[in-house]
Amino acid sequence: MFEYAPAPESRDIVDIRPSYGLFINGEWVDSLGDERDKTVNPASEEVLAEFTLASEADVDRAVSAARKAYESVWGQLPGRERAKYLFRIARIIQERSRELAVLESLDNGKPIRESRDVDLPLVAAHFFYYAGWADKLEHAGLGADPRALGVAAQVIPWNFPLLMLAWKIAPALACGNTVVLKPAETTPLTALAFAEICRQADLPPGVVNIVTGAGATGQALVGHPDVDKVAFTGSTEVGRMIARSVAGTRKKVTLELGGKAANIVFDDAALDQAVEGIVNGIFFNQGHVCCAGSRLLVQESIETELLDALKRRLSTLRLGDPLDKNTDIGAINSAAQLAKIRSLTEAGEQEGAERWSPSCPIPDKGYWFPPTLFTGVAQSHRIAREEIFGPVLSVLTFRTPAEAVEKANNSPYGLSAGVWTEKGSRILWMADKLRAGVVWANTFNRFDPTSPFGGYKESGYGREGGRHGLEAYLDV
Amino acid sequence: MSTLTPSFAGVASSNATLRAFLQGLPGVDRVGADQRAAMLATRSIKTTAKAQAIDLAISMVDLTTLEGADTAGKVRAMCAKAVQPDPGDPSVPKVAAVCVYPDMVAGAVQAVGRSGVRVASVATAFPSGRSSLDVKVTDTAFAVAAGADEIDMVIDRGAFLSGDYRKVFEEIVAIKAACAREGGPSGNGTAKSGNGAAKKGSPAKGDAHLKVILETGELATYDNVRRASWLAMLAGADFIKTSTGKVSPAATLPVTLVMLEAVRDFRAQTGRMVGVKPAGGIRTTKDAVKYLVLVNETAGPDWLDPEWFRLGASSVLNDLLMQRQKMATGRYAGPDYFTLD
């Protein structure tokens, strides 16, 4: 037997302060209130740092700083000057990518292989990409002289903390807006490190403000009257609240919400690569992915063969220390999320689906959930309808392409879908019929800053990424 | 002679059935296969795992010299190194085999003696495979008679690419037959006369094992690599091997991945295990370890054994020895401290 010895990435490279204030107007400031919270390493439950729960008054300070910066500096700068700052930020991120990857894995629980090979390269790529647009906005097909909106309030989730920050901040700044961003309360550390990067890049004060906090801070931020734009990525439930709170105001909104993507495998698919795609679709980032391929629709003629291959493959997944370079499955981000995954999987069993997990040792401390497969799932089961946001795959079968489309679309969500077939014409036909913002063909969970991303139906509205992503931050 | 298991009995009955079977195998998506191989190449093998991997890799090396300029002396020197790769450290395992041209087999057999190092010989008009079947069979029989334990044959890529799978199949079957020895499990005495002198070096040997070289660098697609793998296994190959080392690209990780998937699936369907040998382009310990990871996570640990996985290479051995010494002593010795052959 060939046992891989532990190969942990050193955490000495990161410098976590015991306690963090708020980043407002280019300075670290203390809260006007006195509420604080702790962020823990989900793999060990060790406290990493204390951070501030920003009060309404703090949010007000941040929004005023952003407004002032917009009016006096950033809104006046020509695009090519804004681009210089963005290119600089992108380069600093690349230079500090190892440190940021370790920090992300510590705070979020995701494997270092993913933070190092997926998150950080994409973060830098987003800044590079939108830096390139900053002086070319009049050629974006959005009018002759598109204008910035003003102050953007941005609330991001915990699943890709730094990447979601990049998706929000890069296009906002490229288009000439200033921002107040609130990271998730379980993963504030990389956003706080990004604040330092803004200083390192000499970004004018107030252009980027980071206020940490939980739901109340987010509410104060999106509800602030002086905000021109609200961008949110997170649950559909919170998305609805935000939509309600901004209804009837001048605020422009983009929402990127939940998903329950169908990953559809036809009998002529490249089987081994389809198995990889299924694994990457649902077990990437412990399934904490809004576009995760959480419903596997497999053509009935290859069900047994595919499931055998899938189970064999799942048995090779390595769950454990997120900082170990050989880890495939890291920790669940929080106790609350773990409880949610547990309750939904229990519901799956109660509703009569058959549960399977590979034998895989679970560490004693921290929040963990083994890769899990449900077979015999019906469309009506909760595990086939609700977003689990964990490493849990529901397997359903279909007979005809039309049935596959019907099942795939029979969901209130519509964020993404995957199609696996060697037949090109069928890919095009499926892509045309699937009501999903992203349709991957013979791959899954592939991202690129040039490609727009966003949902149909209750998965949200607006697009992020690509040329389309500019529209959300311009007055067009 | 055919080693087909009952489930595949009719597959090779005509070119049409063979073609239908091979083209009906699930396709290979190039992007996905490349991505999977690249992901496995990021595995970080350190400390005890690295030490274990280095020794395993050394024991899997087919130490190879296939040059027109090969001399009897060079082959003897290589055999000595194969038996004892590092004279200063007896704990270093011997390599799996030496691999030479047919006319060097007798000398190699003598040189490795009873060390347990096998002698492999390329045959069948290596490396191009461009000759008549008679010549290929004779070439093989000559090496077998000289005492080769293993025959590395090349397939007729022209026939394969033109869709004449049956021709390739029959050639492999014929060469497999020529690998038999009198007294072996299915020996049919194809050894020609005139090799008596060489024969006495191998009195108790069984049939030579057949490694089938697909020359993946000429097969153009991963779909073809999968088809050629199955074709060779159906025809009785004991091993499937990527390359001759004379064509670029030689072994690559994704090609080896596809072949490992093929042997894994073949065992699942027939119960018979077939070995895999990437050859060419494997130069560093890092490369070798990547292949071991690929085996471990694709075909599975059953294949992590010199009986079932080989590394066709020569220069990699010195790097493995250097890394091994570094792990033991904490210092790198200069390349001059390792013999070139």
PDB file of N, CA and C in Angstrom, chain A residues 1-8 113 116-117 267-274 276 280 305 309 312-313 316-318 324-328 420-422 441-446, chain B residues 26-33 35-36 39-40 42-50 52-53 56 223 226 257-258 261 264-265 268-269 289 292-294 296-298 301 304:
ATOM      1  N   MET A   1       0.845  -1.201   0.000  1.00  0.00           N
ATOM      2  CA  MET A   1       0.000   0.000   0.000  1.00  0.00           C
ATOM      3  C   MET A   1       0.880   1.251   0.000  1.00  0.00           C
ATOM      4  N   PHE A   2       0.497   2.231  -0.767  1.00  0.00           N
ATOM      5  CA  PHE A   2       1.271   3.456  -0.934  1.00  0.00           C
ATOM      6  C   PHE A   2       0.549   4.556  -0.159  1.00  0.00           C
ATOM      7  N   GLU A   3       0.992   4.776   1.085  1.00  0.00           N
ATOM      8  CA  GLU A   3       0.369   5.802   1.927  1.00  0.00           C
ATOM      9  C   GLU A   3       1.113   7.115   1.730  1.00  0.00           C
ATOM     10  N   TYR A   4       0.358   8.179   1.452  1.00  0.00           N
ATOM     11  CA  TYR A   4       1.018   9.471   1.313  1.00  0.00           C
ATOM     12  C   TYR A   4       1.275  10.038   2.713  1.00  0.00           C
ATOM     13  N   ALA A   5       2.510  10.390   2.983  1.00  0.00           N
ATOM     14  CA  ALA A   5       2.819  11.015   4.273  1.00  0.00           C
ATOM     15  C   ALA A   5       2.197  12.410   4.300  1.00  0.00           C
ATOM     16  N   PRO A   6       1.905  12.920   5.499  1.00  0.00           N
ATOM     17  CA  PRO A   6       1.356  14.282   5.565  1.00  0.00           C
ATOM     18  C   PRO A   6       2.266  15.272   4.842  1.00  0.00           C
ATOM     19  N   ALA A   7       1.653  16.159   4.070  1.00  0.00           N
ATOM     20  CA  ALA A   7       2.428  17.159   3.327  1.00  0.00           C
ATOM     21  C   ALA A   7       1.787  18.520   3.552  1.00  0.00           C
ATOM     22  N   PRO A   8       1.844  19.001   4.798  1.00  0.00           N
ATOM     23  CA  PRO A   8       1.135  20.251   5.099  1.00  0.00           C
ATOM     24  C   PRO A   8       1.862  21.478   4.560  1.00  0.00           C
ATOM     25  N   ARG A 113      -5.108  22.743  -1.987  1.00  0.00           N
ATOM     26  CA  ARG A 113      -4.977  22.479  -3.428  1.00  0.00           C
ATOM     27  C   ARG A 113      -5.974  23.332  -4.203  1.00  0.00           C
ATOM     28  N   ARG A 116      -5.115  27.224  -3.653  1.00  0.00           N
ATOM     29  CA  ARG A 116      -3.877  27.534  -4.376  1.00  0.00           C
ATOM     30  C   ARG A 116      -4.047  27.444  -5.891  1.00  0.00           C
ATOM     31  N   ASP A 117      -4.757  26.405  -6.363  1.00  0.00           N
ATOM     32  CA  ASP A 117      -4.818  26.152  -7.809  1.00  0.00           C
ATOM     33  C   ASP A 117      -6.075  26.709  -8.479  1.00  0.00           C
ATOM     34  N   ASP A 267     -25.676   8.147 -22.241  1.00  0.00           N
ATOM     35  CA  ASP A 267     -25.010   6.839 -22.311  1.00  0.00           C
ATOM     36  C   ASP A 267     -23.798   6.828 -23.238  1.00  0.00           C
ATOM     37  N   ASP A 268     -23.644   7.852 -24.068  1.00  0.00           N
ATOM     38  CA  ASP A 268     -22.467   7.868 -24.947  1.00  0.00           C
ATOM     39  C   ASP A 268     -21.357   8.778 -24.399  1.00  0.00           C
ATOM     40  N   ALA A 269     -21.481   9.162 -23.133  1.00  0.00           N
ATOM     41  CA  ALA A 269     -20.488  10.093 -22.572  1.00  0.00           C
ATOM     42  C   ALA A 269     -19.138   9.404 -22.404  1.00  0.00           C
ATOM     43  N   ALA A 270     -18.098  10.197 -22.385  1.00  0.00           N
ATOM     44  CA  ALA A 270     -16.763   9.697 -22.029  1.00  0.00           C
ATOM     45  C   ALA A 270     -16.816   9.387 -20.531  1.00  0.00           C
ATOM     46  N   LEU A 271     -16.945   8.120 -20.223  1.00  0.00           N
ATOM     47  CA  LEU A 271     -17.339   7.715 -18.878  1.00  0.00           C
ATOM     48  C   LEU A 271     -16.361   8.160 -17.780  1.00  0.00           C
ATOM     49  N   ASP A 272     -15.076   7.900 -17.995  1.00  0.00           N
ATOM     50  CA  ASP A 272     -14.112   8.237 -16.942  1.00  0.00           C
ATOM     51  C   ASP A 272     -14.072   9.737 -16.675  1.00  0.00           C
ATOM     52  N   GLN A 273     -14.184  10.511 -17.749  1.00  0.00           N
ATOM     53  CA  GLN A 273     -14.153  11.961 -17.558  1.00  0.00           C
ATOM     54  C   GLN A 273     -15.476  12.450 -16.969  1.00  0.00           C
ATOM     55  N   ALA A 274     -16.571  11.758 -17.299  1.00  0.00           N
ATOM     56  CA  ALA A 274     -17.850  12.126 -16.695  1.00  0.00           C
ATOM     57  C   ALA A 274     -17.785  11.897 -15.183  1.00  0.00           C
ATOM     58  N   GLU A 276     -15.148  12.043 -13.331  1.00  0.00           N
ATOM     59  CA  GLU A 276     -14.356  13.157 -12.790  1.00  0.00           C
ATOM     60  C   GLU A 276     -15.206  14.424 -12.701  1.00  0.00           C
ATOM     61  N   ASN A 280     -16.025  16.546  -9.468  1.00  0.00           N
ATOM     62  CA  ASN A 280     -15.671  17.960  -9.433  1.00  0.00           C
ATOM     63  C   ASN A 280     -16.916  18.832  -9.306  1.00  0.00           C
ATOM     64  N   GLU A 305     -23.263   0.930 -14.313  1.00  0.00           N
ATOM     65  CA  GLU A 305     -21.861   1.104 -14.679  1.00  0.00           C
ATOM     66  C   GLU A 305     -21.309   2.421 -14.120  1.00  0.00           C
ATOM     67  N   ALA A 309     -18.487   3.016 -11.093  1.00  0.00           N
ATOM     68  CA  ALA A 309     -17.276   3.802 -11.338  1.00  0.00           C
ATOM     69  C   ALA A 309     -17.202   4.984 -10.375  1.00  0.00           C
ATOM     70  N   ARG A 312     -16.257   3.796  -6.874  1.00  0.00           N
ATOM     71  CA  ARG A 312     -14.832   3.459  -6.842  1.00  0.00           C
ATOM     72  C   ARG A 312     -14.004   4.739  -6.741  1.00  0.00           C
ATOM     73  N   ARG A 313     -14.400   5.730  -7.503  1.00  0.00           N
ATOM     74  CA  ARG A 313     -13.663   6.994  -7.496  1.00  0.00           C
ATOM     75  C   ARG A 313     -13.805   7.707  -6.148  1.00  0.00           C
ATOM     76  N   THR A 316     -11.434   6.950  -3.387  1.00  0.00           N
ATOM     77  CA  THR A 316     -10.058   7.454  -3.403  1.00  0.00           C
ATOM     78  C   THR A 316      -9.967   8.899  -2.907  1.00  0.00           C
ATOM     79  N   LEU A 317     -11.113   9.520  -2.610  1.00  0.00           N
ATOM     80  CA  LEU A 317     -11.065  10.920  -2.142  1.00  0.00           C
ATOM     81  C   LEU A 317     -10.408  10.973  -0.761  1.00  0.00           C
ATOM     82  N   ARG A 318      -9.594  11.984  -0.564  1.00  0.00           N
ATOM     83  CA  ARG A 318      -8.851  12.096   0.688  1.00  0.00           C
ATOM     84  C   ARG A 318      -9.426  13.256   1.497  1.00  0.00           C
ATOM     85  N   ASP A 324      -3.129  20.223   4.165  1.00  0.00           N
ATOM     86  CA  ASP A 324      -2.342  19.155   3.545  1.00  0.00           C
ATOM     87  C   ASP A 324      -2.517  19.239   2.035  1.00  0.00           C
ATOM     88  N   LYS A 325      -1.389  19.226   1.321  1.00  0.00           N
ATOM     89  CA  LYS A 325      -1.460  19.439  -0.131  1.00  0.00           C
ATOM     90  C   LYS A 325      -2.146  18.294  -0.862  1.00  0.00           C
ATOM     91  N   ASN A 326      -2.328  17.168  -0.181  1.00  0.00           N
ATOM     92  CA  ASN A 326      -2.990  16.031  -0.833  1.00  0.00           C
ATOM     93  C   ASN A 326      -4.455  15.879  -0.452  1.00  0.00           C
ATOM     94  N   THR A 327      -4.982  16.845   0.277  1.00  0.00           N
ATOM     95  CA  THR A 327      -6.383  16.734   0.692  1.00  0.00           C
ATOM     96  C   THR A 327      -7.319  17.107  -0.460  1.00  0.00           C
ATOM     97  N   ASP A 328      -8.356  16.265  -0.647  1.00  0.00           N
ATOM     98  CA  ASP A 328      -9.360  16.546  -1.676  1.00  0.00           C
ATOM     99  C   ASP A 328     -10.614  17.177  -1.074  1.00  0.00           C
ATOM    100  N   TRP A 420     -23.152  15.788 -20.447  1.00  0.00           N
ATOM    101  CA  TRP A 420     -22.040  14.897 -20.800  1.00  0.00           C
ATOM    102  C   TRP A 420     -22.470  13.992 -21.929  1.00  0.00           C
ATOM    103  N   THR A 421     -21.921  14.233 -23.086  1.00  0.00           N
ATOM    104  CA  THR A 421     -22.199  13.394 -24.251  1.00  0.00           C
ATOM    105  C   THR A 421     -21.097  13.635 -25.262  1.00  0.00           C
ATOM    106  N   GLU A 422     -20.844  12.614 -26.097  1.00  0.00           N
ATOM    107  CA  GLU A 422     -19.849  12.795 -27.155  1.00  0.00           C
ATOM    108  C   GLU A 422     -20.504  13.379 -28.414  1.00  0.00           C
ATOM    109  N   ALA A 441     -20.511  21.870 -20.927  1.00  0.00           N
ATOM    110  CA  ALA A 441     -20.538  20.672 -21.763  1.00  0.00           C
ATOM    111  C   ALA A 441     -19.252  19.891 -21.552  1.00  0.00           C
ATOM    112  N   ASN A 442     -19.394  18.655 -21.107  1.00  0.00           N
ATOM    113  CA  ASN A 442     -18.251  17.782 -20.854  1.00  0.00           C
ATOM    114  C   ASN A 442     -17.222  18.399 -19.908  1.00  0.00           C
ATOM    115  N   THR A 443     -17.700  19.206 -19.008  1.00  0.00           N
ATOM    116  CA  THR A 443     -16.876  19.713 -17.921  1.00  0.00           C
ATOM    117  C   THR A 443     -17.846  20.251 -16.881  1.00  0.00           C
ATOM    118  N   PHE A 444     -17.319  20.675 -15.739  1.00  0.00           N
ATOM    119  CA  PHE A 444     -18.201  21.261 -14.719  1.00  0.00           C
ATOM    120  C   PHE A 444     -17.367  22.140 -13.792  1.00  0.00           C
ATOM    121  N   ASN A 445     -18.021  23.169 -13.252  1.00  0.00           N
ATOM    122  CA  ASN A 445     -17.347  24.069 -12.318  1.00  0.00           C
ATOM    123  C   ASN A 445     -16.065  24.655 -12.883  1.00  0.00           C
ATOM    124  N   ARG A 446     -16.131  25.061 -14.150  1.00  0.00           N
ATOM    125  CA  ARG A 446     -14.986  25.760 -14.735  1.00  0.00           C
ATOM    126  C   ARG A 446     -15.355  27.239 -14.798  1.00  0.00           C
TER     127      ARG A 446
ATOM    128  N   PRO B  26     -16.296   3.310 -24.468  1.00  0.00           N
ATOM    129  CA  PRO B  26     -16.569   4.713 -24.120  1.00  0.00           C
ATOM    130  C   PRO B  26     -15.428   5.613 -24.586  1.00  0.00           C
ATOM    131  N   GLY B  27     -15.769   6.779 -25.082  1.00  0.00           N
ATOM    132  CA  GLY B  27     -14.745   7.699 -25.557  1.00  0.00           C
ATOM    133  C   GLY B  27     -13.904   8.257 -24.423  1.00  0.00           C
ATOM    134  N   VAL B  28     -12.837   8.925 -24.817  1.00  0.00           N
ATOM    135  CA  VAL B  28     -12.003   9.620 -23.836  1.00  0.00           C
ATOM    136  C   VAL B  28     -12.033  11.097 -24.187  1.00  0.00           C
ATOM    137  N   ASP B  29     -12.416  11.915 -23.246  1.00  0.00           N
ATOM    138  CA  ASP B  29     -12.418  13.358 -23.465  1.00  0.00           C
ATOM    139  C   ASP B  29     -11.027  13.893 -23.144  1.00  0.00           C
ATOM    140  N   ARG B  30     -10.391  14.432 -24.154  1.00  0.00           N
ATOM    141  CA  ARG B  30      -8.984  14.824 -23.992  1.00  0.00           C
ATOM    142  C   ARG B  30      -8.802  15.862 -22.896  1.00  0.00           C
ATOM    143  N   VAL B  31      -9.667  16.869 -22.902  1.00  0.00           N
ATOM    144  CA  VAL B  31      -9.528  17.943 -21.911  1.00  0.00           C
ATOM    145  C   VAL B  31      -9.643  17.367 -20.497  1.00  0.00           C
ATOM    146  N   GLY B  32     -10.645  16.514 -20.310  1.00  0.00           N
ATOM    147  CA  GLY B  32     -10.865  15.929 -18.994  1.00  0.00           C
ATOM    148  C   GLY B  32      -9.728  15.025 -18.560  1.00  0.00           C
ATOM    149  N   ALA B  33      -9.217  14.225 -19.491  1.00  0.00           N
ATOM    150  CA  ALA B  33      -8.125  13.308 -19.149  1.00  0.00           C
ATOM    151  C   ALA B  33      -6.861  14.099 -18.800  1.00  0.00           C
ATOM    152  N   GLN B  35      -6.749  17.079 -17.637  1.00  0.00           N
ATOM    153  CA  GLN B  35      -6.982  17.765 -16.366  1.00  0.00           C
ATOM    154  C   GLN B  35      -6.788  16.816 -15.178  1.00  0.00           C
ATOM    155  N   ARG B  36      -7.317  15.611 -15.322  1.00  0.00           N
ATOM    156  CA  ARG B  36      -7.192  14.627 -14.247  1.00  0.00           C
ATOM    157  C   ARG B  36      -5.714  14.274 -14.011  1.00  0.00           C
ATOM    158  N   MET B  39      -4.031  17.123 -12.305  1.00  0.00           N
ATOM    159  CA  MET B  39      -4.400  17.209 -10.883  1.00  0.00           C
ATOM    160  C   MET B  39      -3.604  16.178 -10.071  1.00  0.00           C
ATOM    161  N   LEU B  40      -3.518  14.963 -10.586  1.00  0.00           N
ATOM    162  CA  LEU B  40      -2.781  13.939  -9.828  1.00  0.00           C
ATOM    163  C   LEU B  40      -1.291  14.281  -9.739  1.00  0.00           C
ATOM    164  N   THR B  42      -0.163  16.997  -8.984  1.00  0.00           N
ATOM    165  CA  THR B  42       0.078  17.946  -7.892  1.00  0.00           C
ATOM    166  C   THR B  42       0.196  17.243  -6.542  1.00  0.00           C
ATOM    167  N   ARG B  43      -0.023  15.946  -6.498  1.00  0.00           N
ATOM    168  CA  ARG B  43       0.137  15.238  -5.232  1.00  0.00           C
ATOM    169  C   ARG B  43       1.550  15.470  -4.704  1.00  0.00           C
ATOM    170  N   SER B  44       1.621  15.684  -3.414  1.00  0.00           N
ATOM    171  CA  SER B  44       2.902  16.015  -2.810  1.00  0.00           C
ATOM    172  C   SER B  44       3.380  14.812  -2.001  1.00  0.00           C
ATOM    173  N   ILE B  45       4.415  14.146  -2.495  1.00  0.00           N
ATOM    174  CA  ILE B  45       4.891  12.913  -1.864  1.00  0.00           C
ATOM    175  C   ILE B  45       6.186  13.228  -1.118  1.00  0.00           C
ATOM    176  N   LYS B  46       6.089  13.168   0.206  1.00  0.00           N
ATOM    177  CA  LYS B  46       7.206  13.622   1.029  1.00  0.00           C
ATOM    178  C   LYS B  46       7.634  12.541   2.014  1.00  0.00           C
ATOM    179  N   THR B  47       8.767  12.767   2.629  1.00  0.00           N
ATOM    180  CA  THR B  47       9.335  11.978   3.744  1.00  0.00           C
ATOM    181  C   THR B  47       9.208  10.472   3.534  1.00  0.00           C
ATOM    182  N   THR B  48       8.490   9.800   4.443  1.00  0.00           N
ATOM    183  CA  THR B  48       8.457   8.331   4.379  1.00  0.00           C
ATOM    184  C   THR B  48       7.826   7.847   3.080  1.00  0.00           C
ATOM    185  N   ALA B  49       6.807   8.569   2.630  1.00  0.00           N
ATOM    186  CA  ALA B  49       6.145   8.164   1.388  1.00  0.00           C
ATOM    187  C   ALA B  49       7.118   8.291   0.225  1.00  0.00           C
ATOM    188  N   LYS B  50       7.955   9.329   0.267  1.00  0.00           N
ATOM    189  CA  LYS B  50       8.910   9.531  -0.807  1.00  0.00           C
ATOM    190  C   LYS B  50       9.961   8.421  -0.796  1.00  0.00           C
ATOM    191  N   GLN B  52       9.621   5.433   0.313  1.00  0.00           N
ATOM    192  CA  GLN B  52       8.968   4.217  -0.159  1.00  0.00           C
ATOM    193  C   GLN B  52       8.809   4.257  -1.685  1.00  0.00           C
ATOM    194  N   ALA B  53       8.421   5.419  -2.186  1.00  0.00           N
ATOM    195  CA  ALA B  53       8.185   5.560  -3.625  1.00  0.00           C
ATOM    196  C   ALA B  53       9.490   5.401  -4.406  1.00  0.00           C
ATOM    197  N   LEU B  56      10.365   1.739  -4.561  1.00  0.00           N
ATOM    198  CA  LEU B  56       9.422   1.059  -5.444  1.00  0.00           C
ATOM    199  C   LEU B  56       9.744   1.387  -6.904  1.00  0.00           C
ATOM    200  N   ASP B 223      -8.733   8.269 -27.705  1.00  0.00           N
ATOM    201  CA  ASP B 223      -9.669   7.200 -28.082  1.00  0.00           C
ATOM    202  C   ASP B 223      -8.889   6.036 -28.689  1.00  0.00           C
ATOM    203  N   ARG B 226      -7.035   4.068 -26.050  1.00  0.00           N
ATOM    204  CA  ARG B 226      -7.901   3.120 -25.356  1.00  0.00           C
ATOM    205  C   ARG B 226      -8.189   1.903 -26.244  1.00  0.00           C
ATOM    206  N   LEU B 257      -2.548   7.371 -18.002  1.00  0.00           N
ATOM    207  CA  LEU B 257      -3.838   7.349 -17.296  1.00  0.00           C
ATOM    208  C   LEU B 257      -4.869   6.541 -18.088  1.00  0.00           C
ATOM    209  N   VAL B 258      -4.964   6.815 -19.381  1.00  0.00           N
ATOM    210  CA  VAL B 258      -5.937   6.113 -20.225  1.00  0.00           C
ATOM    211  C   VAL B 258      -5.634   4.608 -20.248  1.00  0.00           C
ATOM    212  N   GLU B 261      -6.643   3.030 -16.963  1.00  0.00           N
ATOM    213  CA  GLU B 261      -8.099   2.832 -16.917  1.00  0.00           C
ATOM    214  C   GLU B 261      -8.470   1.581 -17.704  1.00  0.00           C
ATOM    215  N   ARG B 264      -7.563  -1.569 -15.736  1.00  0.00           N
ATOM    216  CA  ARG B 264      -8.501  -1.657 -14.618  1.00  0.00           C
ATOM    217  C   ARG B 264      -9.846  -2.219 -15.094  1.00  0.00           C
ATOM    218  N   ASP B 265     -10.361  -1.668 -16.186  1.00  0.00           N
ATOM    219  CA  ASP B 265     -11.655  -2.116 -16.711  1.00  0.00           C
ATOM    220  C   ASP B 265     -11.554  -3.538 -17.248  1.00  0.00           C
ATOM    221  N   ALA B 268     -11.768  -5.901 -14.445  1.00  0.00           N
ATOM    222  CA  ALA B 268     -13.133  -5.960 -13.920  1.00  0.00           C
ATOM    223  C   ALA B 268     -14.003  -6.861 -14.790  1.00  0.00           C
ATOM    224  N   GLN B 269     -13.728  -6.866 -16.091  1.00  0.00           N
ATOM    225  CA  GLN B 269     -14.593  -7.636 -16.990  1.00  0.00           C
ATOM    226  C   GLN B 269     -14.121  -9.056 -17.236  1.00  0.00           C
ATOM    227  N   VAL B 289       7.654   9.469  -9.512  1.00  0.00           N
ATOM    228  CA  VAL B 289       6.672   9.464  -8.422  1.00  0.00           C
ATOM    229  C   VAL B 289       5.281   9.840  -8.946  1.00  0.00           C
ATOM    230  N   LEU B 292       3.707   6.791 -10.174  1.00  0.00           N
ATOM    231  CA  LEU B 292       3.247   5.898  -9.101  1.00  0.00           C
ATOM    232  C   LEU B 292       1.926   6.384  -8.518  1.00  0.00           C
ATOM    233  N   VAL B 293       1.815   7.709  -8.369  1.00  0.00           N
ATOM    234  CA  VAL B 293       0.555   8.278  -7.874  1.00  0.00           C
ATOM    235  C   VAL B 293      -0.580   7.955  -8.851  1.00  0.00           C
ATOM    236  N   LEU B 294      -0.277   8.094 -10.123  1.00  0.00           N
ATOM    237  CA  LEU B 294      -1.263   7.805 -11.165  1.00  0.00           C
ATOM    238  C   LEU B 294      -1.747   6.352 -11.058  1.00  0.00           C
ATOM    239  N   ASN B 296      -1.564   4.401  -8.388  1.00  0.00           N
ATOM    240  CA  ASN B 296      -2.239   4.227  -7.104  1.00  0.00           C
ATOM    241  C   ASN B 296      -3.690   4.686  -7.159  1.00  0.00           C
ATOM    242  N   GLU B 297      -3.931   5.806  -7.824  1.00  0.00           N
ATOM    243  CA  GLU B 297      -5.272   6.381  -7.791  1.00  0.00           C
ATOM    244  C   GLU B 297      -6.098   6.068  -9.041  1.00  0.00           C
ATOM    245  N   THR B 298      -5.527   5.288  -9.965  1.00  0.00           N
ATOM    246  CA  THR B 298      -6.326   4.945 -11.147  1.00  0.00           C
ATOM    247  C   THR B 298      -6.604   3.445 -11.191  1.00  0.00           C
ATOM    248  N   PRO B 301      -3.775   0.051  -5.928  1.00  0.00           N
ATOM    249  CA  PRO B 301      -2.512  -0.427  -5.359  1.00  0.00           C
ATOM    250  C   PRO B 301      -2.094  -1.825  -5.837  1.00  0.00           C
ATOM    251  N   LEU B 304       0.804  -1.640  -8.010  1.00  0.00           N
ATOM    252  CA  LEU B 304       2.059  -1.039  -7.528  1.00  0.00           C
ATOM    253  C   LEU B 304       3.052  -2.144  -7.197  1.00  0.00           C
TER     254      LEU B 304
END
